[in-house]
Tab-separated table of C-alpha atoms and ligand atoms in Angstrom:
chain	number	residue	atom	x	y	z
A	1	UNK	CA	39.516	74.815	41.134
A	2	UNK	CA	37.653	75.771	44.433
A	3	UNK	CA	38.295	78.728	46.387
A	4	UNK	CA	40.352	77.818	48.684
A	5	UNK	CA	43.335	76.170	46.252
A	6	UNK	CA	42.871	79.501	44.273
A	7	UNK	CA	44.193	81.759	47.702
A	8	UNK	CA	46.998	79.002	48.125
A	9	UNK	CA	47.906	79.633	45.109
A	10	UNK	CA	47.924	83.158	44.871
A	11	UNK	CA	49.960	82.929	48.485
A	12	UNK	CA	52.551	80.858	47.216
A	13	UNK	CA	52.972	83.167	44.223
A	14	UNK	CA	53.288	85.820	46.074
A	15	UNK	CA	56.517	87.556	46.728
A	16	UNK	CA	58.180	86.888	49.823
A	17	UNK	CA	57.745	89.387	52.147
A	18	UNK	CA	58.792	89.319	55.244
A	19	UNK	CA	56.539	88.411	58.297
A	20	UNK	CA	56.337	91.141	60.829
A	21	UNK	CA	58.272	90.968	63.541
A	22	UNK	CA	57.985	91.894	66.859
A	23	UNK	CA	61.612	92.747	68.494
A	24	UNK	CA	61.395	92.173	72.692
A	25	UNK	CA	64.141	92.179	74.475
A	26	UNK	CA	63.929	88.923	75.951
A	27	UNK	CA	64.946	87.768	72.550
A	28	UNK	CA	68.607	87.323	73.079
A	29	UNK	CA	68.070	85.893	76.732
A	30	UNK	CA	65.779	83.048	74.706
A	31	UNK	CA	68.146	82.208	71.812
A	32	UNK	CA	70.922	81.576	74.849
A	33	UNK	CA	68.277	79.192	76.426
A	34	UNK	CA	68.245	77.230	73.139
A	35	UNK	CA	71.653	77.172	72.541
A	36	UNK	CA	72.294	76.133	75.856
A	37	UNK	CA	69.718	73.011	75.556
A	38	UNK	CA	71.051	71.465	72.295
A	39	UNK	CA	74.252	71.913	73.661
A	40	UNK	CA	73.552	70.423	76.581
A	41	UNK	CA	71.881	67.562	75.026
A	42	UNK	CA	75.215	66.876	72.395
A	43	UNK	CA	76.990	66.518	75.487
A	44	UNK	CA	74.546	64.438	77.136
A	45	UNK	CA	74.439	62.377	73.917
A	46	UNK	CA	77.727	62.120	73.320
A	47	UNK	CA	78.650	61.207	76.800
A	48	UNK	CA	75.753	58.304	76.571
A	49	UNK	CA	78.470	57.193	73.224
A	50	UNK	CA	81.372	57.255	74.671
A	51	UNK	CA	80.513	55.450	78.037
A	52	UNK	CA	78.505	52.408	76.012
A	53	UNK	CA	81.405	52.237	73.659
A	54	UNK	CA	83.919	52.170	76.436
A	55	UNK	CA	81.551	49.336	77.693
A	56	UNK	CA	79.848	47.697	75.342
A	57	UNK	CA	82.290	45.230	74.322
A	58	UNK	CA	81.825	46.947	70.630
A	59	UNK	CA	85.614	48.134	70.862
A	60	UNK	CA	89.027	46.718	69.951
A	61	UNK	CA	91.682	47.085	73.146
A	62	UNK	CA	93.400	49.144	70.953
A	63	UNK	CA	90.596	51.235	71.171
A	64	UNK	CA	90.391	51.728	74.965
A	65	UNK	CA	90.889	54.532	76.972
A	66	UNK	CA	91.614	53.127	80.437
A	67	UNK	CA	93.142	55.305	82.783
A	68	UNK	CA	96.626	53.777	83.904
A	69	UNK	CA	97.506	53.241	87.548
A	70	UNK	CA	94.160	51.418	88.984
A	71	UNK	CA	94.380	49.367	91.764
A	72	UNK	CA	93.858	45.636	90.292
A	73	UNK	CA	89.983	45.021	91.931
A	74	UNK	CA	89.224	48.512	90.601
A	75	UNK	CA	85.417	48.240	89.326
A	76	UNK	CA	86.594	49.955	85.696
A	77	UNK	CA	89.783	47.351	85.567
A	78	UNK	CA	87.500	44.409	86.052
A	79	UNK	CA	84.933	45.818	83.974
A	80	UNK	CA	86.762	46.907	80.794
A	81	UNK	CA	88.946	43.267	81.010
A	82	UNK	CA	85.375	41.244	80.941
A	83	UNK	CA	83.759	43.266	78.049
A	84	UNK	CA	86.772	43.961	75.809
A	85	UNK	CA	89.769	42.042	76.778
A	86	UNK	CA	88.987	38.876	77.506
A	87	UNK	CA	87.939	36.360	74.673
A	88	UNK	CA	86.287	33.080	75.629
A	89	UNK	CA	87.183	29.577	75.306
A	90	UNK	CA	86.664	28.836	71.337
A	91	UNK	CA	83.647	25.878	70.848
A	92	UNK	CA	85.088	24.960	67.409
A	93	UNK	CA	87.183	21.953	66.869
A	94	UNK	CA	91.227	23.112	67.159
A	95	UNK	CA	92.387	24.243	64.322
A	96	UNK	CA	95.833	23.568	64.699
A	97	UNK	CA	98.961	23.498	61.922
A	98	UNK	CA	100.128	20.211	60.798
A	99	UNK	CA	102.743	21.756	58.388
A	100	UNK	CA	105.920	19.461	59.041
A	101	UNK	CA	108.109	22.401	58.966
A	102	UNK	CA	106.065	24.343	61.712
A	103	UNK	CA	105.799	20.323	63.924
A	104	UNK	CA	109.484	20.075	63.164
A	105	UNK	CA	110.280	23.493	65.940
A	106	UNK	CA	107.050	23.116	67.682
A	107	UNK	CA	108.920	21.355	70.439
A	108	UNK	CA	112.311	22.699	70.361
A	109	UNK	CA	113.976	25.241	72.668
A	110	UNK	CA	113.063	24.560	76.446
A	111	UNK	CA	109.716	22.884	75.638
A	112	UNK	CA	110.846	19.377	76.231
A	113	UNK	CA	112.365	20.023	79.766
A	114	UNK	CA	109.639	21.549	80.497
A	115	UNK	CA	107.101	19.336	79.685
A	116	UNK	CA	108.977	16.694	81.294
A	117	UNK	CA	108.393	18.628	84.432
A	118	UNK	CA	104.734	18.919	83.947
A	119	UNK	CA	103.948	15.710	83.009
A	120	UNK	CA	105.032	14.038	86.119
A	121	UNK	CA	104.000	17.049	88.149
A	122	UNK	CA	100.533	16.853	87.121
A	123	UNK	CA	99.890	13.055	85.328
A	124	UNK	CA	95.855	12.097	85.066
A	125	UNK	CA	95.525	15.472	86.958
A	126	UNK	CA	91.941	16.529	84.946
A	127	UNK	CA	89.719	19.531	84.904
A	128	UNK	CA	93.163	22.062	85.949
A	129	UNK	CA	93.341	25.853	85.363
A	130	UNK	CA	96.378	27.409	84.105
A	131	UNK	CA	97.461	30.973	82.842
A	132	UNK	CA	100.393	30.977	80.431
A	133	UNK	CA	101.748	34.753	79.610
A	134	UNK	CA	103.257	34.635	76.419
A	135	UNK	CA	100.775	32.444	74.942
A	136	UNK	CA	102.730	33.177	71.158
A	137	UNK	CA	100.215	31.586	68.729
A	138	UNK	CA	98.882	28.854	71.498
A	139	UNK	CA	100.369	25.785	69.747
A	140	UNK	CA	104.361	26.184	69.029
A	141	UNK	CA	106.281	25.972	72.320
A	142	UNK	CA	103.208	26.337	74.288
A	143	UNK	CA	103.186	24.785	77.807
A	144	UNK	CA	99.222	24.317	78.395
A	145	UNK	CA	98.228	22.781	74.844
A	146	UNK	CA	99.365	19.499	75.986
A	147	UNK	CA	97.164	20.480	79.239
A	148	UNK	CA	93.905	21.735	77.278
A	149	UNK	CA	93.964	18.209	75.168
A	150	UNK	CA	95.295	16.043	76.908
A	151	UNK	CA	93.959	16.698	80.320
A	152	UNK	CA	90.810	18.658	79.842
A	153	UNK	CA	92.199	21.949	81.331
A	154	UNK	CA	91.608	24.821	80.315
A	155	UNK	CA	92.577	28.507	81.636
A	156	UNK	CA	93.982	31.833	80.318
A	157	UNK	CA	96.539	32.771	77.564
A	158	UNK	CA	97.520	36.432	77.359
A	159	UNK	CA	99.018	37.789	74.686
A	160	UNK	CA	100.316	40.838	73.677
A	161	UNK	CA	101.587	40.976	70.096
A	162	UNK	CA	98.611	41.484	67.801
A	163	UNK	CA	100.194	38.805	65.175
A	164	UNK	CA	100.661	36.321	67.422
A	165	UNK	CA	96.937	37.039	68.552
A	166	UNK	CA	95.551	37.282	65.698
A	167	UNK	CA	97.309	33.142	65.173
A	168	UNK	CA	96.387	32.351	68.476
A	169	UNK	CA	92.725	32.917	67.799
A	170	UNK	CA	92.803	30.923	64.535
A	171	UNK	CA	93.610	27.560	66.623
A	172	UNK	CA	90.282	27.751	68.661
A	173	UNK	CA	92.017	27.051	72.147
A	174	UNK	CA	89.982	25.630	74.956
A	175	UNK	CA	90.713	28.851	77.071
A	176	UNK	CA	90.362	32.411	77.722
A	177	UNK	CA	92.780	34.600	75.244
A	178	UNK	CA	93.776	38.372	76.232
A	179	UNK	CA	95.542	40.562	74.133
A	180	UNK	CA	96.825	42.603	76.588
A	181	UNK	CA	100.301	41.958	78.921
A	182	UNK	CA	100.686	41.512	82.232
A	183	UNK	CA	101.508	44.269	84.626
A	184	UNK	CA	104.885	44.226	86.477
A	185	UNK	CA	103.000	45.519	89.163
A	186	UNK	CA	99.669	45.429	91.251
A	187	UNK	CA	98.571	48.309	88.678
A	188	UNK	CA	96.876	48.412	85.208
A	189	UNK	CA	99.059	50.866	83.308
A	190	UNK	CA	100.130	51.459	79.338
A	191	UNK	CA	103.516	49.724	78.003
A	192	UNK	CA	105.283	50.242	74.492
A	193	UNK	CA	105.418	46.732	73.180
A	194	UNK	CA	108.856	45.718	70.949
A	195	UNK	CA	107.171	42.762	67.810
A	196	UNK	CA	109.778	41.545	65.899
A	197	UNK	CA	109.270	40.062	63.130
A	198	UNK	CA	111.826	37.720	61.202
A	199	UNK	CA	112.873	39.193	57.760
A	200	UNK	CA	111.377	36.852	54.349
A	201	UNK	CA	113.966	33.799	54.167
A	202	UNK	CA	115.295	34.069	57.684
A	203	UNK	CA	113.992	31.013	59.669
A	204	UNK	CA	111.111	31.154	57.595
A	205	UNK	CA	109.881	27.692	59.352
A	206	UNK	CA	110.820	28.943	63.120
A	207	UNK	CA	108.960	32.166	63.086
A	208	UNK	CA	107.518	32.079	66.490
A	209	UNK	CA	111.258	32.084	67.671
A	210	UNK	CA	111.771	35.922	66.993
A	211	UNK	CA	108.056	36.257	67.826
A	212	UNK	CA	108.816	35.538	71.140
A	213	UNK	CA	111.692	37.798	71.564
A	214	UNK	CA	109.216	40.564	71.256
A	215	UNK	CA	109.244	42.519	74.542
A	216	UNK	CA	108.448	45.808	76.349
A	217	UNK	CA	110.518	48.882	76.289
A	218	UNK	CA	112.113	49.279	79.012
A	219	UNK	CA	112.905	45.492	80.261
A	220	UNK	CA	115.918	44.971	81.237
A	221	UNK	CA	117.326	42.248	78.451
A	222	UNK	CA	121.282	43.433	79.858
A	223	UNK	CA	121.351	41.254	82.307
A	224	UNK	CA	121.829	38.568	80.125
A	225	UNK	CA	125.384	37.177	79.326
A	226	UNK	CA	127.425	39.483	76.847
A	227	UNK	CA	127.422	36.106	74.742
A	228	UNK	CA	123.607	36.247	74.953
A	229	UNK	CA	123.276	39.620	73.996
A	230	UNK	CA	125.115	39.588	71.716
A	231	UNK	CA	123.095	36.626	70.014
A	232	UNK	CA	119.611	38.225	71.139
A	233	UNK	CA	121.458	41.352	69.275
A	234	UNK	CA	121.981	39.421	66.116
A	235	UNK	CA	118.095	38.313	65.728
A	236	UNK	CA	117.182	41.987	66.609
A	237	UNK	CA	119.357	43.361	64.006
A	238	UNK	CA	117.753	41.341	61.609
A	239	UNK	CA	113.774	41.599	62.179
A	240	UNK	CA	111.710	44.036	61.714
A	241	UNK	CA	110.568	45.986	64.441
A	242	UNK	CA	107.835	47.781	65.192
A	243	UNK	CA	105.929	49.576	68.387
A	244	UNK	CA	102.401	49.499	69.802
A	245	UNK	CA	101.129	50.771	73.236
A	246	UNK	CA	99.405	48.071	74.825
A	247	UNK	CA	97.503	47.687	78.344
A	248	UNK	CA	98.629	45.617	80.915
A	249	UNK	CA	96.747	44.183	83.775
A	250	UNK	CA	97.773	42.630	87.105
A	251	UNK	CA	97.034	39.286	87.108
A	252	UNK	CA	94.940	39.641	89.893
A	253	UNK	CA	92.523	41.385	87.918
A	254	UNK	CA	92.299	38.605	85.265
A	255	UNK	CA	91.353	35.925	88.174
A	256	UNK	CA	88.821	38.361	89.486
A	257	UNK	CA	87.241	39.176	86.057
A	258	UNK	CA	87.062	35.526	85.630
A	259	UNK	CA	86.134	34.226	89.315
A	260	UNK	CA	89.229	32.205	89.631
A	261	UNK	CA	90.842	31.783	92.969
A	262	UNK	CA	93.230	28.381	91.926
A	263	UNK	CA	95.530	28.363	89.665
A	264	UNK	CA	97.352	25.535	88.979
A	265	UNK	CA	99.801	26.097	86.304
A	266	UNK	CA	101.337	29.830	85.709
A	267	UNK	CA	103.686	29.847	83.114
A	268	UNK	CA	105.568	33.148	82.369
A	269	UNK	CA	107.132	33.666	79.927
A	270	UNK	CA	107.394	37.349	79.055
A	271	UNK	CA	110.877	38.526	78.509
A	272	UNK	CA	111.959	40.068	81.517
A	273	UNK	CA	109.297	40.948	83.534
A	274	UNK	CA	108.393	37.309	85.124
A	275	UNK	CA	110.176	38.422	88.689
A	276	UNK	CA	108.581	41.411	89.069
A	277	UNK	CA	105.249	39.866	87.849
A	278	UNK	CA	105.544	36.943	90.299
A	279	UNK	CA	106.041	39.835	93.427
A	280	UNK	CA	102.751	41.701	92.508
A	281	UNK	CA	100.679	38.312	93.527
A	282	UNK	CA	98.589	38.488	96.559
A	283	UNK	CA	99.267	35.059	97.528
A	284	UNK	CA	97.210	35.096	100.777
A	285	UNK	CA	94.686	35.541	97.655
A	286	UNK	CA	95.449	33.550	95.364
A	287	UNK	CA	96.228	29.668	95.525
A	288	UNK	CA	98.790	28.914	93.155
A	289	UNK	CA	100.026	25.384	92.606
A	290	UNK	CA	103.209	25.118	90.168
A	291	UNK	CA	104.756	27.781	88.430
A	292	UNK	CA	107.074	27.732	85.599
A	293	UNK	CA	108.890	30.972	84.997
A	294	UNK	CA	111.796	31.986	82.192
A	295	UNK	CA	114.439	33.973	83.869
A	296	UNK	CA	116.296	36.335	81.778
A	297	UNK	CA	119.665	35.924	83.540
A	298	UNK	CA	120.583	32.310	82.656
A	299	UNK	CA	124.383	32.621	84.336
A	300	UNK	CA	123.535	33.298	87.601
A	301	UNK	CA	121.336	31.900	90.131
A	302	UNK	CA	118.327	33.381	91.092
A	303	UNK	CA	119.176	33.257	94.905
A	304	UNK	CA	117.104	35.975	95.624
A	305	UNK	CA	114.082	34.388	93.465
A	306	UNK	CA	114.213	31.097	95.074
A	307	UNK	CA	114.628	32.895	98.753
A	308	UNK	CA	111.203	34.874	98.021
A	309	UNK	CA	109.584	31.772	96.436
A	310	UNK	CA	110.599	30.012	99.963
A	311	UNK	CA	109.004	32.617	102.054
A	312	UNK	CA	105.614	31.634	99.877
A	313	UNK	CA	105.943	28.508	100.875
A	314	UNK	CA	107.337	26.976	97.045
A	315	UNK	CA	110.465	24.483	96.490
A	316	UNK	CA	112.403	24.811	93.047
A	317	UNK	CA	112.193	21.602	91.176
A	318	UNK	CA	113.880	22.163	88.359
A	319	UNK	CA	116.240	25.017	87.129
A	320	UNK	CA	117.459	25.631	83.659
A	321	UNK	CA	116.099	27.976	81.215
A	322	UNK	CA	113.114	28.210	83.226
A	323	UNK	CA	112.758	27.302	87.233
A	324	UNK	CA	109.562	25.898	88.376
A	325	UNK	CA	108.388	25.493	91.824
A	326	UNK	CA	105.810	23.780	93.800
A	327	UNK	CA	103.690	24.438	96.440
A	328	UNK	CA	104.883	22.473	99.199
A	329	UNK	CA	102.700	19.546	100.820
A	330	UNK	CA	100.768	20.329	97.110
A	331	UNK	CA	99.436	17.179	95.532
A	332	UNK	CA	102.031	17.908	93.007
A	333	UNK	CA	104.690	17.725	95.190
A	334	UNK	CA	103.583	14.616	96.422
A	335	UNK	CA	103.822	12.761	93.533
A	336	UNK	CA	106.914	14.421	92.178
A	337	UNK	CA	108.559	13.216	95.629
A	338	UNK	CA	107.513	9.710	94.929
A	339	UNK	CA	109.248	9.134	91.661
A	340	UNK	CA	112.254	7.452	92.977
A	341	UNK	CA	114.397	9.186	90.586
A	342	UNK	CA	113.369	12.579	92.230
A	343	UNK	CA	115.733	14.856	92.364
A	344	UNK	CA	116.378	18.858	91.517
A	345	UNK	CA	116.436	18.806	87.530
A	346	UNK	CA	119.401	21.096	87.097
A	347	UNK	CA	120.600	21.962	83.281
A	348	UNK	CA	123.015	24.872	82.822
B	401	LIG	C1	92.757	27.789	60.497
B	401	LIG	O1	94.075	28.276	60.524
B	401	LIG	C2	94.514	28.875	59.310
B	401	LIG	C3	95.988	29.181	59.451
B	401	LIG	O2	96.266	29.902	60.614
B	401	LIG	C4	93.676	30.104	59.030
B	401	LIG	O3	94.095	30.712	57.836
B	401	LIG	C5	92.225	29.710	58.952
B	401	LIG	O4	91.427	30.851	58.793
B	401	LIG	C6	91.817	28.966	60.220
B	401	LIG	N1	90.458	28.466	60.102
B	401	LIG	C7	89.520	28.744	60.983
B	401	LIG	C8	88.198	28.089	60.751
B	401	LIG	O5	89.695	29.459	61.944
B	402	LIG	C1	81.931	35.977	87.527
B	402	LIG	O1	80.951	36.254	88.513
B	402	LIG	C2	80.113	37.342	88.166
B	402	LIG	C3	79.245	37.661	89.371
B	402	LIG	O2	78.793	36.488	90.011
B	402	LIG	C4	79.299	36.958	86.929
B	402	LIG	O3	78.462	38.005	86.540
B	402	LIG	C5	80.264	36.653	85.786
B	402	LIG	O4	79.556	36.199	84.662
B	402	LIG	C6	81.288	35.615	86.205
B	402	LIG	N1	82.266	35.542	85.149
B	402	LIG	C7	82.781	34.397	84.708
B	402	LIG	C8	83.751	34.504	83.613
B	402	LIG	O5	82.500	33.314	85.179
């Protein structure tokens, strides 16, 4: 053992005593220093977090903090759609249900008329753009699948219920996907969203039906008939509800996140909102060819919707559930005005 281990040795053994100390006054002053650095580094740190979460594309929309309110070409807006929600087009072959069941109410409702309308209005039209709102789970009563595969289109589905998401991303669509709603108004802002969900054993095989009665708070579903009510009342009374705050963006923000200045299908369907989503467009903005929109007051005629649509420069083609209008002197129109049997498709 040399020397030199021996001393360590003997130091280490050694009781503790304590070091001298020298006691300045500038002590205090230097601890504050300290204290003042690491806390300004946490918050330096933890700013450096919370911004790259917030961007990063790392976080669920349910996880966003978005202030509400912003203008729809606001930097953030744009930003925070493009990173966290906005899904691409799926690559993988569809994966689409082929339960008979399921194919048996895939088509009902309003989807027929509907598709009547778009088939004529837009026949060997390839390579199209649409937005649908109220995209359900992209396959039962959807109005762009038929678009997507039969016509190469693709475009943007926005959903809000997280079910029907969650379904809509398991049939690899050819198209954008949001789960997010649309704003009522040139605005981003936060909405309580209404899913209902059909009980076990009622309309087990339909269940995108009561699905698609889900709706914000605060929409105005009275000015539907009493009748209608009543049945809409029915259906509530027997799902299950439950509530989640989601974000909703003008749909001017979802063409600018995704460069898109044409859009030639918008179909809205989103329980009460469609007029006052339809008013927030910036049309000297935005080229819009056909729109299909579900009105919730089926008694009456939209006067006033049809006057505004005018103004914009639209006809209404076809009026029942849903009205749909065309751009006038639109390529659309054209050919819908050459079918001999043209007329205004009116069912009541
Ligand atoms: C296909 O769809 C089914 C039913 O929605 C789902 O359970 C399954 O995970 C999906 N498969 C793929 C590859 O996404
Ligand atoms: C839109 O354009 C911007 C800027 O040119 C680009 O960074 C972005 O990737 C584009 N987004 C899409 C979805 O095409």
């Amino acid at each position: 053992m040399d020397h030199n281990m021996d001393v360590l040795l003997k130091n280490n053994n050694k009781k503790a005593s304590p070091p001298p100390v020298t006691i300045t006054r500038v002590a205090p002053l230097r601890k504050l220093y300290g204290l003042t650095l690491i806390a300004s580094f946490v918050v330096i740190v933890a700013t450096c977090v919370y911004t790259s979460g917030r961007f990063s594309g790392t976080m669920t929309p349910s996880e966003m903090q978005l202030p509400d309110h912003l203008p729809a070409s606001h930097p953030e807006v744009l930003q925070a759609l493009r990173s966290t929600f906005l899904l691409p087009p799926s690559k993988l072959p569809y994966n689409l249900s082929k339960d008979p069941d399921y194919l048996a109410t895939s088509h009902a409702d309003t989807w027929g008329i509907i598709h009547y309308h778009l088939s004529r209005l837009f026949s060997g039209e390839r390579g199209g753009f649409f937005v649908e709102a109220g995209a359900l789970d992209g396959q039962q009563l959807s109005n762009s699948l038929w678009l997507e595969q039969e016509l190469g289109w693709t475009g943007l589905l926005v959903e809000p219920d997280p079910y029907s998401f969650l379904h809509l991303g398991h049939k690899h669509r050819k198209a954008w996907t949001s789960n997010a709603c649309l704003s009522s108004d040139a605005f981003t802002r936060r909405s309580v969203h209404v899913a209902l969900k059909p009980r076990p054993g009622y309309r087990n095989n339909y269940p995108w039906f009561m699905r698609g009665s889900s709706h914000e708070l605060g929409v105005k579903l009275a000015t539907k008939s009493a009748e209608e009510v009543e049945t809409l009342q029915y259906y509530l009374n027997r799902g299950e509800e439950s509530y989640m705050v989601t974000y909703c963006f003008p749909l001017h923000s979802y063409l600018l996140a995704l460069n898109i200045t044409k859009v030639d299908l918008l179909s809205l369907d989103t329980q009460g909102s469609e007029i006052e989503i339809i008013k927030s467009i910036p049309w000297e903005e935005v080229e819009v060819r056909v729109v299909v929109m579900e009105v919730a007051d089926r008694t009456h005629y939209q006067s006033d919707l049809v006057e505004y649509m005018r103004g914009k420069g639209y006809f209404l083609v076809g009026r029942f559930m849903d009205y749909i209008f065309v751009r006038e002197g639109d390529s659309a129109h054209t050919r819908l005005l050459s079918h001999k049997d043209w007329q205004l498709v009116v069912h009541v």
